[in-house]
Every structure is written in structure tokens, then in C-alpha cells.
XYZ file of C-alpha atoms in Angstrom:
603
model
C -44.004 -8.336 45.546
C -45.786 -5.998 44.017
C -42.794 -3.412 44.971
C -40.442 -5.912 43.282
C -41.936 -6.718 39.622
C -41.738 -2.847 39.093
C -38.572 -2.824 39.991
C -37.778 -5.953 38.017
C -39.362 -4.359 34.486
C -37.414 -0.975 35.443
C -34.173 -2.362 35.244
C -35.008 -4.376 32.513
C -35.936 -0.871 30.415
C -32.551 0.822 32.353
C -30.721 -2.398 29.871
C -32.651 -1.997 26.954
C -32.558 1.620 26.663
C -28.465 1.620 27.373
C -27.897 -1.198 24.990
C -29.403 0.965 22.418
C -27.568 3.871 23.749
C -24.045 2.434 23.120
C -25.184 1.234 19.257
C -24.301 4.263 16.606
C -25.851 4.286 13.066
C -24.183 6.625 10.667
C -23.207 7.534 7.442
C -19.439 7.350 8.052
C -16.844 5.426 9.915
C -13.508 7.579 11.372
C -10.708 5.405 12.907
C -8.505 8.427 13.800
C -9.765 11.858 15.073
C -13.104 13.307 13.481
C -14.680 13.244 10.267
C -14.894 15.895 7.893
C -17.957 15.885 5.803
C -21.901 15.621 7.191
C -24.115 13.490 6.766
C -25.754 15.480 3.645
C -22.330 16.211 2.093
C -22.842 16.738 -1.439
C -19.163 16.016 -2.714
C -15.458 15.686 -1.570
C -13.792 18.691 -1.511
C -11.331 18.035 -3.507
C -13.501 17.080 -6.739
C -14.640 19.395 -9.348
C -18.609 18.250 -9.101
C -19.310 20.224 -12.769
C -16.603 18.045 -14.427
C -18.028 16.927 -17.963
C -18.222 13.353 -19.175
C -16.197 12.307 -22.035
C -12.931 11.444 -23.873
C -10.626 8.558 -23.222
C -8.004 8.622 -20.773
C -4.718 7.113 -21.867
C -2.139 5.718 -19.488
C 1.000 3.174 -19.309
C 1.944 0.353 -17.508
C 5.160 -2.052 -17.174
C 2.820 -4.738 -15.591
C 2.937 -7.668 -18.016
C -1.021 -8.573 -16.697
C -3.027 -11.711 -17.865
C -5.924 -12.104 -15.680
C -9.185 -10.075 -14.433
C -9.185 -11.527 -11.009
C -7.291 -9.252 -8.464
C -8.353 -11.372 -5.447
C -5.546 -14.178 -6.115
C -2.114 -14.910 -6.579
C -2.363 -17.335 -10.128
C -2.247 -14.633 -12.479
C -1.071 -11.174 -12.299
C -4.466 -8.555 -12.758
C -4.251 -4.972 -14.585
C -3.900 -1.653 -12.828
C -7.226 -0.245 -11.830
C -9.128 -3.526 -12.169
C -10.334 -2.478 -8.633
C -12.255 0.346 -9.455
C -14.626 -2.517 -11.115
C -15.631 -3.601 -7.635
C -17.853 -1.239 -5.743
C -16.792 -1.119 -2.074
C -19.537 -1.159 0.951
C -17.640 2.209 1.953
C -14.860 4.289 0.423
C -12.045 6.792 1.719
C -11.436 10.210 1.406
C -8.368 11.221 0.093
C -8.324 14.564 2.259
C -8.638 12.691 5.573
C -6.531 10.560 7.482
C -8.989 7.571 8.401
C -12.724 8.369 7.098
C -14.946 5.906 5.034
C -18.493 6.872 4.124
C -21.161 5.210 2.527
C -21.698 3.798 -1.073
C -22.949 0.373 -1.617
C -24.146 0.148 2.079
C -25.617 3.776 2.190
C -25.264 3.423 6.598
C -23.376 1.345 9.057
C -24.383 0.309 12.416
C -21.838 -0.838 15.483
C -22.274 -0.924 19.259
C -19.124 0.952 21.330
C -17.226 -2.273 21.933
C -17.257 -2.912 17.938
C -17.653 -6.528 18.217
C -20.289 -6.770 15.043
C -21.109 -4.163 12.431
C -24.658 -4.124 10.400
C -24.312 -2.858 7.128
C -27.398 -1.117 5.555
C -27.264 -1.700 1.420
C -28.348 0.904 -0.620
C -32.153 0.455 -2.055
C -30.868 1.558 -5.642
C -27.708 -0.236 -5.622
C -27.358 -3.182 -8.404
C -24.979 -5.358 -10.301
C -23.873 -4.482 -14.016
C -26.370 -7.501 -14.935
C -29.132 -4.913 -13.482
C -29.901 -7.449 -10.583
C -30.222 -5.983 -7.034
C -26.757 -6.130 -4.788
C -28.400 -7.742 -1.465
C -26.929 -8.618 1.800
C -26.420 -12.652 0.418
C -23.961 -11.125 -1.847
C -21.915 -8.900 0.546
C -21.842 -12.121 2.530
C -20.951 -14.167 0.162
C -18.090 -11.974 -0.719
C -17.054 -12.317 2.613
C -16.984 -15.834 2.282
C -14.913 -16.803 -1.067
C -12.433 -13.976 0.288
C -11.991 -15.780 3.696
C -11.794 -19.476 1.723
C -10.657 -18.947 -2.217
C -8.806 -15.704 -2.263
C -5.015 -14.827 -1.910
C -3.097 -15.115 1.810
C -3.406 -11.820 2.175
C -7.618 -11.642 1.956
C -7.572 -14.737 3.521
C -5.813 -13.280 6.953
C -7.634 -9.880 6.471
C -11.275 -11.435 7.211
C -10.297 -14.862 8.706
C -11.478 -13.558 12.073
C -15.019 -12.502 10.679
C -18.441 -13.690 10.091
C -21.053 -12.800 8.115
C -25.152 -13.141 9.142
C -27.890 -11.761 6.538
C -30.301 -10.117 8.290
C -33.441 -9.492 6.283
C -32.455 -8.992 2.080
C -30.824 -4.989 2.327
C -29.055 -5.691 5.809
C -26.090 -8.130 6.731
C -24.382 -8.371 9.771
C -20.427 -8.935 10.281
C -19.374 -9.971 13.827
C -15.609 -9.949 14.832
C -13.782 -12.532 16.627
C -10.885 -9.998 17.628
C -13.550 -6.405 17.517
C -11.816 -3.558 17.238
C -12.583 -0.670 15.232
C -10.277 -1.731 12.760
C -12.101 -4.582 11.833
C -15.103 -2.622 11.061
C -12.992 -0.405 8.724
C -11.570 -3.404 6.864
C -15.048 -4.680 6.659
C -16.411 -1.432 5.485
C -14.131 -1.444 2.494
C -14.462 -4.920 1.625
C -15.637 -5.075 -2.441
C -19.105 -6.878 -3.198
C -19.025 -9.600 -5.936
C -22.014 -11.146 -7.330
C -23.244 -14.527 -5.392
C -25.181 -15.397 -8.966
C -21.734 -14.998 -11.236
C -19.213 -16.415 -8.489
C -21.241 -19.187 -6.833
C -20.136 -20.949 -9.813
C -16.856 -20.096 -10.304
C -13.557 -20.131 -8.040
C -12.053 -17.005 -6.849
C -9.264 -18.774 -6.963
C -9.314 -18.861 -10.898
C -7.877 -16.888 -13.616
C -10.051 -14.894 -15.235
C -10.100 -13.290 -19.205
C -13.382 -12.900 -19.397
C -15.653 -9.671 -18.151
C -17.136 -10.576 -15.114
C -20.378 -9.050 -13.661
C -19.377 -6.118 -11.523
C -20.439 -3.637 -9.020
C -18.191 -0.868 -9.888
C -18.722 2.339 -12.014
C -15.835 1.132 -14.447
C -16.513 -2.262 -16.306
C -13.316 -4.119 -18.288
C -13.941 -3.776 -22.028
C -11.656 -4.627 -24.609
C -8.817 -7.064 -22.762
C -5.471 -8.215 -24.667
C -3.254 -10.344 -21.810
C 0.388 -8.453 -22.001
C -0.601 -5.955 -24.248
C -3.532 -3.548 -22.982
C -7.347 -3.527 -21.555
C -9.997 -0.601 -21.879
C -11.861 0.434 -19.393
C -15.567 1.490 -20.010
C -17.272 3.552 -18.129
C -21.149 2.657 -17.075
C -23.290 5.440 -18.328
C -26.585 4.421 -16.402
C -24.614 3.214 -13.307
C -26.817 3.715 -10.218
C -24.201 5.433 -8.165
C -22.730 8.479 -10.120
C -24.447 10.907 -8.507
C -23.710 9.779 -4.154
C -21.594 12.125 -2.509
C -18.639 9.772 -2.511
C -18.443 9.676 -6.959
C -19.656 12.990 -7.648
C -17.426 14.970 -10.126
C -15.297 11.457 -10.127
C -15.271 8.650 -13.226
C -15.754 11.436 -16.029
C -13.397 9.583 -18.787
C -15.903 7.582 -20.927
C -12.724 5.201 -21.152
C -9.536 4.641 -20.041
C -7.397 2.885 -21.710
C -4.102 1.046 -19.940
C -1.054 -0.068 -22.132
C 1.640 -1.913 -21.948
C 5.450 -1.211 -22.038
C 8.535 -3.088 -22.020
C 10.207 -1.051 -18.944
C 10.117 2.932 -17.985
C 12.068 4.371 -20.279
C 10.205 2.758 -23.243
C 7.030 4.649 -21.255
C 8.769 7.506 -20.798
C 9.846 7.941 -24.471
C 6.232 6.623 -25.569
C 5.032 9.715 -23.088
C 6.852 12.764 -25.008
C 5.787 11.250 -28.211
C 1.905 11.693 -27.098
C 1.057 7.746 -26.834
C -0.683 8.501 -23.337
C -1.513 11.041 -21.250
C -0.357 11.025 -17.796
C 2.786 10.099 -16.288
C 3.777 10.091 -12.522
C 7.839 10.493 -12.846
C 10.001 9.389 -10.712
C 13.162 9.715 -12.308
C 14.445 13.067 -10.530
C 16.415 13.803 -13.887
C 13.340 14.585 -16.083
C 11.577 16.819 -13.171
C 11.246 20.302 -14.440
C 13.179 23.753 -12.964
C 11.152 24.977 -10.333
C 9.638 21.803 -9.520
C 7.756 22.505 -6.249
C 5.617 25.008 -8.219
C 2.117 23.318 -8.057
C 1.985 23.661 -12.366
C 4.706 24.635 -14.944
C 5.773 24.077 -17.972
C 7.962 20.802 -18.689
C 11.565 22.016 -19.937
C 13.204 18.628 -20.878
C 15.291 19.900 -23.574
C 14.913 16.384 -25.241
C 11.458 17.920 -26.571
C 10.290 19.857 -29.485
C 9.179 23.314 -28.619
C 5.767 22.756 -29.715
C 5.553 19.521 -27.269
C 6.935 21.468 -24.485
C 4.100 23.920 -23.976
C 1.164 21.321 -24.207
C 3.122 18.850 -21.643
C 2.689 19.937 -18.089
C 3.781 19.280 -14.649
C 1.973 19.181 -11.613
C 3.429 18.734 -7.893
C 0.938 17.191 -5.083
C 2.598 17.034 -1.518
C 1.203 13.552 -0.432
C -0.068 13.110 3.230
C 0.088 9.293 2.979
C 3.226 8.276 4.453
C 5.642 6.755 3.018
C 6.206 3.270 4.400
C 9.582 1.714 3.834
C 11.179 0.761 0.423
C 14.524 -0.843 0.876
C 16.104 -3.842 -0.351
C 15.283 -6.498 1.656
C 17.029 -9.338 2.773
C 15.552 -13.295 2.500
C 16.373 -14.307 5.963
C 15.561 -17.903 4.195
C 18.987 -18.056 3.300
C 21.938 -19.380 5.547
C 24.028 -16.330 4.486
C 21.663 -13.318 5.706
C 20.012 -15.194 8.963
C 23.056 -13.844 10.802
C 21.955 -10.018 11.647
C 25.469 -9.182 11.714
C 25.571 -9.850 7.918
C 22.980 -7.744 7.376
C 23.799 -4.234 9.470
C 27.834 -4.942 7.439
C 26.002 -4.876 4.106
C 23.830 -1.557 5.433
C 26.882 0.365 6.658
C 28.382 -0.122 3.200
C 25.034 1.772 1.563
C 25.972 5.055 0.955
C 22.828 7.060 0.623
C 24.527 10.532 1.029
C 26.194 9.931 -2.068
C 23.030 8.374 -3.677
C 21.042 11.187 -3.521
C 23.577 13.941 -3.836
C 24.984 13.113 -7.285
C 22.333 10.982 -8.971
C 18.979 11.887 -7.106
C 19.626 15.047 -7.349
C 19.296 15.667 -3.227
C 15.717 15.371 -3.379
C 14.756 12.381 -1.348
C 14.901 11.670 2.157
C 16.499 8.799 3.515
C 13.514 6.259 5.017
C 14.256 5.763 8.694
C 11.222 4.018 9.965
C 8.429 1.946 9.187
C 6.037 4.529 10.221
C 7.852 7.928 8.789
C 5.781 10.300 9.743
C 3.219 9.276 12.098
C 2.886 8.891 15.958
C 3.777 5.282 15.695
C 7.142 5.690 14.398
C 10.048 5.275 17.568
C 12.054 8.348 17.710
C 13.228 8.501 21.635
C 13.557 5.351 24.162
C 11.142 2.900 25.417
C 8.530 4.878 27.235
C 6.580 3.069 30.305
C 3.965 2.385 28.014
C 6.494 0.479 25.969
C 8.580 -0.794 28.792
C 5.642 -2.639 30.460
C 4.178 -3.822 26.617
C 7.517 -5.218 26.157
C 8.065 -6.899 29.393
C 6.194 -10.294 28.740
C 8.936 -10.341 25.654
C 12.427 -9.088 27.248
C 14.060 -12.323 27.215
C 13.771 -11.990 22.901
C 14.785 -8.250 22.703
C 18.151 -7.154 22.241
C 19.674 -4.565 25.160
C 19.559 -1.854 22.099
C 16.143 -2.049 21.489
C 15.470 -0.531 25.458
C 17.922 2.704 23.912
C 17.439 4.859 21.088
C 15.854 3.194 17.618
C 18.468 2.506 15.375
C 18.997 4.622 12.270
C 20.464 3.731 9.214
C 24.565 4.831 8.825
C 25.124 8.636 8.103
C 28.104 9.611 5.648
C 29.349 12.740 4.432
C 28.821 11.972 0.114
C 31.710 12.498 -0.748
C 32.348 8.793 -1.074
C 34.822 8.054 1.296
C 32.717 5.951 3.307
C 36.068 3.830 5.143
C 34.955 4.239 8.520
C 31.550 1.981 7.822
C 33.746 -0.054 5.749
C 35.817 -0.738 8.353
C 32.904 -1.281 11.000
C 31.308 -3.277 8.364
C 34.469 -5.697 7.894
C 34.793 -6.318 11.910
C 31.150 -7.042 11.886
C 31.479 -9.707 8.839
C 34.354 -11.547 10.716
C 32.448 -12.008 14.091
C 29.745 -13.886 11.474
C 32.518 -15.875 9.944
C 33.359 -13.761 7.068
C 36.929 -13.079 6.328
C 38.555 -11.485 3.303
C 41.160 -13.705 1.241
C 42.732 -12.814 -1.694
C 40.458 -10.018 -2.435
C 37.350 -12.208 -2.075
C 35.093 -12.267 1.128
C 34.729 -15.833 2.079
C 32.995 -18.215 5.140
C 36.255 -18.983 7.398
C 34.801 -22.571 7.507
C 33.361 -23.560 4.232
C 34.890 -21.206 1.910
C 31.385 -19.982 0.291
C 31.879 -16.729 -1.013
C 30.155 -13.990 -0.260
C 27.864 -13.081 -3.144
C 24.701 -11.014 -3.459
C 22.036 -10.923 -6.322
C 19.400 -7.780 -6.391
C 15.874 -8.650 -7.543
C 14.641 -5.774 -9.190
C 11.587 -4.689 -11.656
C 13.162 -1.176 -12.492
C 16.070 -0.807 -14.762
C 16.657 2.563 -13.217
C 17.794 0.626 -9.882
C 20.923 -0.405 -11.721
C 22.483 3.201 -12.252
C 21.165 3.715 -8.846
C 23.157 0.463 -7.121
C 26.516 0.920 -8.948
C 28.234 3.087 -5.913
C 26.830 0.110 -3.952
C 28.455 -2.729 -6.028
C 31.428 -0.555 -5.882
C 31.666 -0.270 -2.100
C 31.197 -4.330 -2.075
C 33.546 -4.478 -3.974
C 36.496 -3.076 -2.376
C 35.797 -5.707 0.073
C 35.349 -8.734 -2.128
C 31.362 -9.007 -2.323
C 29.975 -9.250 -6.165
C 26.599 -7.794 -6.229
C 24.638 -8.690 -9.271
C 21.346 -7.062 -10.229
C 19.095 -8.769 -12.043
C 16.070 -7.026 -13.599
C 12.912 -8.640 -14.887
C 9.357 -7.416 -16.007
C 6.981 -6.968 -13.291
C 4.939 -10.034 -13.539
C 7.879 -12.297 -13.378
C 8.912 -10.151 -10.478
C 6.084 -10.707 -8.899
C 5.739 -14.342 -9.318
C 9.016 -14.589 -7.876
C 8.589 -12.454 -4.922
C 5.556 -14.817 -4.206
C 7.553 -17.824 -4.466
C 10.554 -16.601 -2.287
C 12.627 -17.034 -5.174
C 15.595 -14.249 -4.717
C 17.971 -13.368 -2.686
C 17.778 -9.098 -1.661
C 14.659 -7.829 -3.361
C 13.792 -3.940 -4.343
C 10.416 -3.973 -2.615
C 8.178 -1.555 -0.342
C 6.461 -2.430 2.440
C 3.261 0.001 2.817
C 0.985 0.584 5.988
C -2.291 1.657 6.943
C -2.510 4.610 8.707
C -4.478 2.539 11.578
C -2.363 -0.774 11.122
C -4.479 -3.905 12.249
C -4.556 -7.317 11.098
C -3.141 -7.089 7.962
C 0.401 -6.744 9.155
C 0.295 -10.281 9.767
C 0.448 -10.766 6.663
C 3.828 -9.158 6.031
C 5.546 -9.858 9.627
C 4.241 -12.848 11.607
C 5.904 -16.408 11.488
C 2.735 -17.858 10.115
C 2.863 -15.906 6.862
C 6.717 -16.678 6.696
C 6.077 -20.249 5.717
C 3.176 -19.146 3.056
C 3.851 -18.175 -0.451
C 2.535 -15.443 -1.650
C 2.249 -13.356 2.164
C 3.409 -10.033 2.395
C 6.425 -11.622 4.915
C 8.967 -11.696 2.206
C 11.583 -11.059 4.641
C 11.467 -14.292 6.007
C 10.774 -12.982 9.461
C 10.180 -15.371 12.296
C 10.348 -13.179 15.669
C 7.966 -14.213 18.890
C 8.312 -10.736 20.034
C 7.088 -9.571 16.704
C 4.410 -12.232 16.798
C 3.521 -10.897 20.367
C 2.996 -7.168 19.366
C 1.008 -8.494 15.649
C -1.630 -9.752 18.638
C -1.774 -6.658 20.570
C -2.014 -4.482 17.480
C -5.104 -6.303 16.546
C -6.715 -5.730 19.295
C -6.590 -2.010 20.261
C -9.373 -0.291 20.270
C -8.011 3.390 19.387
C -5.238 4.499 18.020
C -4.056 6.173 21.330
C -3.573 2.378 22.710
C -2.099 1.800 19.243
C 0.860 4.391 19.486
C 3.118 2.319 22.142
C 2.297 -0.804 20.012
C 3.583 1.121 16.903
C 6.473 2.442 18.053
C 7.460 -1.229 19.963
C 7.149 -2.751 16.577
C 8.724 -0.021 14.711
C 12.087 -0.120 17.012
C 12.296 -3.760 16.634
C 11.857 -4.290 12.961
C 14.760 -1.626 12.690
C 16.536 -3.166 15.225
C 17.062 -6.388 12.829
C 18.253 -4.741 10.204
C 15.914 -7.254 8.137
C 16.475 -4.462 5.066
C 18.869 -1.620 3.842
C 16.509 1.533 4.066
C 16.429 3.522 1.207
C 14.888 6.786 0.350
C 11.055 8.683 -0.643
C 9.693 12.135 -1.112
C 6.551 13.233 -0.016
C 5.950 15.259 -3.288
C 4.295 13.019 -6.157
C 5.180 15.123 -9.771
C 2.632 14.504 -12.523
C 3.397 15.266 -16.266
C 0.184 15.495 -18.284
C -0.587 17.066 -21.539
C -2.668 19.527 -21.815
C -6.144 17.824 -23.132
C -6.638 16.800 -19.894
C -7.364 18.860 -16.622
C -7.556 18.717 -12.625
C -9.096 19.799 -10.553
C -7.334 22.132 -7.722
C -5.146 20.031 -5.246
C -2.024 20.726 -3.420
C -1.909 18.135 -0.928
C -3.549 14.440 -0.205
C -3.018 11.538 0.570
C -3.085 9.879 -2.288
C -3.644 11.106 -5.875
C -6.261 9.284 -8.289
C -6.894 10.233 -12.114
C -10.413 8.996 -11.729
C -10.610 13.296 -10.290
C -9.728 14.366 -13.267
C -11.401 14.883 -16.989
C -11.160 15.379 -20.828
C -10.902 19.241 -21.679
C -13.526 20.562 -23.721
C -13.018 23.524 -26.454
């Protein structure tokens, strides 16, 4: 006996001491590879940490907005209005993956990431000066999992929030993984005092207490808002704001469509303008800085307007125009790939984009996730609980979108594309494309927010055409876009569909059948697939983005494989025209560009 207890309280240490073992505490979270700054970091890299304060910022938007609330779907919230809201842990914008500490200064998280224990910050408060504790971050948690939008409501549904002591709070994880501590980690904090008696499910025009180091000023719904930045706010000087937020205020207005902002632009209204039109890029482009040489300008306004080209790491997701499977006359894939062979992106790019995009081949351009060669065995025994839902061409090469040569002869895809319309039922009479049985014809309306889609669509509406399709386009400002998007209320919509880098549970959002059925989800689409719905539940789960990569690619081969969209195109190169009273600090590539780097020149 005596032998035994011994042995009894060494294995009990042997337990305790490897429990404690497998727990990390840290100052940063990395879902993918390494991180790249230490613990006593003083500043990102790519920040100029002597910027001076001052001057206002001014900057355009097309966004009719008339609420303060981002976290729902009744109203349609400002740009920026997130940099109001403090987040437990923020990203780099050099790195792929890597969140380090603001309001909760250190994390903590055992190896099989089923709970995360968030340490706050002793010095960080709300703009009413009261302390942010660990009721608030939970509480945060809460209203976003019961009173926030679809997609905050499926982002946290599967976590739960304990406080701890008042400066620590717990999250555990019904599905760990260490995605879910990311997503956790840069969930905003809201004050429990100002919310508990409110709905997050409100409008809001008024101010709210916030956590962030901009606070909404001056607010006119559809015409502008002014945002303020807090002079005594308790987190300028951490490593993750240093040499960031120098504008005292920037101030966001509003314009009918972009080429009212672009005219509004060369007259001096604002000061920054991210251009996509190809047409008004300067000669010699992928210089990092020149001059801007629209000839449209005076001479005088030409050498204080400048251009600025950042190569973007981010990748690109998919932009297309996406068909609502909803609708009896796209649920037929053949319908779809017809109307796909007839886009003629070749053409596209080559006389009106001026051949500088890339045509968008897969959801994950760019990345290790995105299919490029056959099934793998990784893939072959993911997919095998599924095979009776997959189509034989999924188990070959992806499917790409059609090639052509630009010239716009494009007969042979017309001709595929007519073959492929008749097995659906589709037959041309009279000049007009028709259903054999019911004699619906074949029509298709374009839901768009950017006039400059319909110069861009007219070789499309032309190649329709010749086949007996009308294609209408119909554009509207962006919040009526958006509140028909949410509603399901069009027919092809000009959308994008962006992804994380690590993609988790927020692709259920925009792919599984649940979110199919619930307005305002990210599954605009339509799409109702089980062996979609199968891989949605395996990508939640992984626990590194090595088991991700078959996942990834599985998912990536069969969204293409349904042709639920018509790709269309993206650069990797963002261009920036600024005038000169404003300055930058030194970047040529990240993965994604914020003005909050940037500051008022002086002198």
C-alpha cells in the first residue's frame, strides 16, 4: 500500500503537469504557417510609426447607408462603421493568417482547441470611459449568436461563452478547431451597459458607445457621416495601432453611381479613389507611383493627383454573375453551362478591359485549396461517402470556364451551347428561344449595382441574342441592391463571393441548404447539394489547414462543376489615385490595403 499511494499521486502529477503542457498562452494566434512579429513587436511593418496626427480624410461612397448598426440586415450601415468596434484580436495585413492582441492583450487554448480564454487588457475601456470586462465580450457573444444577421448568427452558433473572474472570459467550441478560435479572436466587443437595452437587431441613427479608436460623428442617412477620431483612446499606442488612425476625421460621402465619384474625384471633392475602370489607369501603370495622365485633366490637377499600384496577396475569390437556382428556368445545369459558353471573356478583356484581368477559374484562385489536377486519394476516399451525388466529371479534371480566341467569333460555343439548351427543353422558333412544352421564352434580367457592367455585358446580350435570349440589365443603387440580394429578389446577380484564407464555418453561410431557405445568407445561389452539405461539415472540423487542402479542393471542383455562375475576371493589382496632401507609407504588396496607414501631409 504504501508502494501504491505514491504511485497513485505520481500519476496524478504525470496528468496535471501534461494537461498544462498541451495549454499555450500567447500574444498571437497563426492558423497557417508561423507568425511574423514577437511578442514585444513594437509595430507592423508596414506602418510608418512617426506618422503625425491631423487633417481630415475625404472619401466617396455609392452606398445609399441609413443605419449605424453593421451587425443586421434592416438597414444598410456606412463604410468603415467597423473600425468603431474594437476587436479582441486583429490581422496583419503582411501575413497570411496572424491575429495578435488588442482588446484581450493574450489568448489561452489547449492543443485540441476545444475552448479559448481570452485575457482583456487592464487599460482597455469603452468611449463612455467604463472598463471593457469579460461580461461584455460575453455578452457580445451572445446578442451576435441570438439578435444579429444570419451570417453572425451561423459564425458563433456553435460557441459559448463563460466569464471567468472580471478581465478573463472563456469561449468553448462545440465543433473546436483552430478556426473557431480565430473567428472568436476577431469577434468585436459591444458594451453590455448600452446594448442590454437595446436590440441588435435594430436600426440605429444614433452614436452608440463604442470600443473602437474611430467614433461616428456627424451622421446624415443617404448623404454622408464623419468619422472622429478619439484623441485620449487607450489603445493608440499597442503594437497592433501604432502609426495607424492618424486622420483626426474622415469624412465618407455619398454619390449617385461611379462616374458621378469619379468626376467629383478630379474636381478635388475627396481624396482617395481605388479605380477600377481600366480606362482611367495611367501609362506605366505597374510602376508603384506616377503621375496620373488622364488627359480629361487640367495640367495643374495632373501633377498633384497620383497613382499608386499595390499587388494584393488576398486572393481573389470569385465574382461572376450568378444564377438563382430558385427559378424553374436555371435549376436545369444544362441551362446554365449554355448561357456560360456564350460569355466571351477573351473578347471582354481584350477590347474593353484593356487585357488586364484574368479570367476567375476557381473559388480558391490562388491558394492550395483550389482543384487544378484530378481527385487525389485524399479526395477520392473524402468523396466516397458522397459518390452516388457527384457527377462522373467531377472524378476528372475541374472544369474551366470556355476559352475563345477574341476575335468574336465565338460559333463553336454557340453551337455547343444550342445542343445543350435543347436537351433542357429549349428550342429556337422564329428567332426566339422558347420551352418546347410551355412556350416560356427564354429571358434573362442582370441585377447589377455598377453602371459600368452595362458597357461591359453588351457583347454578352449580343451573343444571346443571335440565339433568341433578351438579356436585360437592370442597375440600381447599392442599398436597393442589397436589399434585394437579401430577399432573393433577381434573377442573375453581379455579385462576389469572398473567402477566408482558412475557410471554416462561415461558408455555410453562402453554400449549405440551410442558408438557402434564409434571407439574407450569403447562399444567394440557391444551392441545395448534400455533397456540398457533406464537405461544409468536414471543413469545420479540420484542425490544420494541411487536412483542409483535400476538403478545399473537393469543394472547389464541385461548385465549378455546377456551373451555379458565369466566372468572370480580377487582377491582383489594386491602383490607388490620391492627391497629393495625403501620403503612404511604403508598400508594394499585401493583402489587403487600408487608408487608416496612411496620413495628412504636413508643410
Amino acid at each position: 500500500m504504501r508502494l501504491f499511494l505514491p504511485a497513485i499521486f505520481l500519476a496524478i502529477f504525470c496528468a496535471t503537469h501534461s494537461a498544462i503542457a498541451r495549454t499555450t498562452i500567447s500574444h498571437q494566434f497563426t492558423l497557417i504557417g508561423h507568425s511574423k512579429y514577437p511578442a514585444d513587436f513594437t509595430h507592423f511593418a508596414y506602418v510608418n510609426p512617426e506618422a503625425p496626427k491631423g487633417g481630415t480624410l475625404k472619401l466617396a461612397t455609392t452606398l445609399n447607408f441609413d443605419s449605424l448598426n453593421p451587425f443586421n440586415n434592416r438597414g444598410v450601415a456606412p463604410p468603415y462603421i467597423h473600425d468603431t468596434h474594437a476587436r479582441l484580436m486583429v490581422r496583419s495585413a503582411d501575413e497570411n493568417y496572424s491575429l495578435y492582441g488588442y482588446v484581450a492583450e493574450q489568448l489561452e487554448y489547449p492543443d485540441d482547441y476545444s475552448w479559448v480564454i481570452f485575457h482583456i487588457h487592464p487599460k482597455a475601456r469603452l468611449s463612455d470611459g467604463q472598463s471593457i470586462t469579460a461580461s461584455d465580450v460575453a455578452f457580445t457573444l451572445d446578442r451576435l449568436k441570438t439578435e444579429a444577421s444570419p451570417f453572425f448568427r451561423n459564425l458563433y452558433k456553435n460557441t459559448s461563452a463563460e466569464v471567468l473572474s472580471p478581465k478573463k472570459v472563456r469561449f468553448t467550441f462545440a465543433t473546436p478547431g483552430p478556426k473557431a478560435i480565430a473567428l472568436s479572436a476577431y469577434m468585436p466587443v459591444l458594451s453590455k451597459t448600452y446594448w442590454e437595452k437595446r436590440s441588435l437587431d435594430d436600426k440605429l441613427t444614433e452614436p452608440p458607445v463604442h470600443s473602437g479608436p474611430l467614433r461616428p460623428g456627424k451622421f446624415i442617412k443617404g448623404q454622408s457621416i464623419v468619422y472622429e477620431r478619439v484623441k485620449d483612446y487607450w489603445g493608440a499606442d499597442l503594437p497592433v495601432n501604432k502609426g495607424r488612425y492618424n486622420f483626426d476625421a474622415i469624412r465618407v460621402d455619398v454619390y449617385r453611381d461611379q462616374h458621378a465619384a469619379a468626376e467629383a474625384f478630379k474636381a478635388g471633392l475627396y481624396d482617395l479613389r481605388y479605380e477600377q475602370d481600366a480606362s482611367q489607369w495611367p501609362d506605366g501603370s505597374k510602376r508603384s507611383d506616377s503621375q496620373k495622365s488622364d488627359k480629361k485633366l487640367p495640367d495643374k490637377k495632373k501633377d498633384r493627383i497620383r497613382h499608386k499600384t499595390l499587388l494584393l496577396e488576398y486572393p481573389p475569390g470569385m465574382a461572376g454573375l450568378v444564377f438563382n437556382t430558385r427559378l424553374d428556368k436555371f435549376r436545369d445545369l444544362r441551362v446554365r453551362k449554355a448561357l456560360t459558353l456564350l460569355f466571351d471573356f477573351e473578347w471582354i478583356n481584350q477590347k474593353l478591359l484593356h487585357s488586364n484581368y484574368q479570367r476567375t477559374v476557381s473559388f480558391f484562385s490562388y491558394t492550395a485549396l483550389q482543384a487544378k489536377e484530378p481527385p487525389d486519394k485524399d479526395e477520392l476516399s473524402l468523396l466516397q461517402p458522397v459518390k452516388a451525388h457527384l457527377k462522373d466529371s467531377v472524378y476528372g479534371y475541374p472544369e474551366l470556364p470556355p476559352v475563345t480566341k477574341g476575335d468574336g467569333n465565338n460559333r463553336d460555343n454557340q453551337r455547343k451551347a444550342i445542343n445543350l439548351l435543347k436537351e433542357a427543353g429549349w428550342v429556337l422558333q422564329k428567332g426566339a428561344m422558347k420551352h418546347h412544352k410551355t412556350g416560356e421564352r427564354l429571358t434573362i434580367s442582370v441585377l447589377s449595382d455598377d453602371h459600368s457592367q452595362e458597357r461591359l455585358l453588351v457583347p454578352f446580350r449580343k451573343m444571346l441574342g443571335n440565339i433568341g435570349i433578351d438579356l436585360d440589365v437592370q442597375t440600381v443603387d447599392k442599398s436597393q441592391f442589397r436589399k434585394r440580394i437579401k430577399q432573393f429578389d433577381f434573377e442573375v446577380a453581379n455579385w462576389h463571393f469572398w473567402h477566408s484564407l482558412f475557410p471554416g464555418s462561415e461558408q455555410l453561410h453562402t453554400y449549405s441548404s440551410k442558408a438557402a431557405h434564409q434571407p439574407g445568407s450569403g447562399n444567394i445561389a440557391g444551392i441545395q447539394d448534400p455533397a456540398i452539405d457533406y464537405l461544409l461539415g468536414k471543413l469545420v472540423n479540420c484542425q490544420s489547414y494541411n487536412e483542409l487542402i483535400p476538403v478545399g479542393r473537393s469543394l472547389d471542383r464541385i461548385l465549378r462543376s455546377h456551373y451555379y455562375l458565369i466566372p468572370k475576371w480580377h487582377t491582383r493589382q489594386l491602383h490607388i489615385l490620391y492627391w497629393n496632401r495625403i501620403e503612404h507609407p511604403d508598400q508594394k504588396s499585401l493583402y489587403w490595403h487600408s487608408h487608416n496607414d496612411w496620413w495628412y501631409r504636413t508643410g
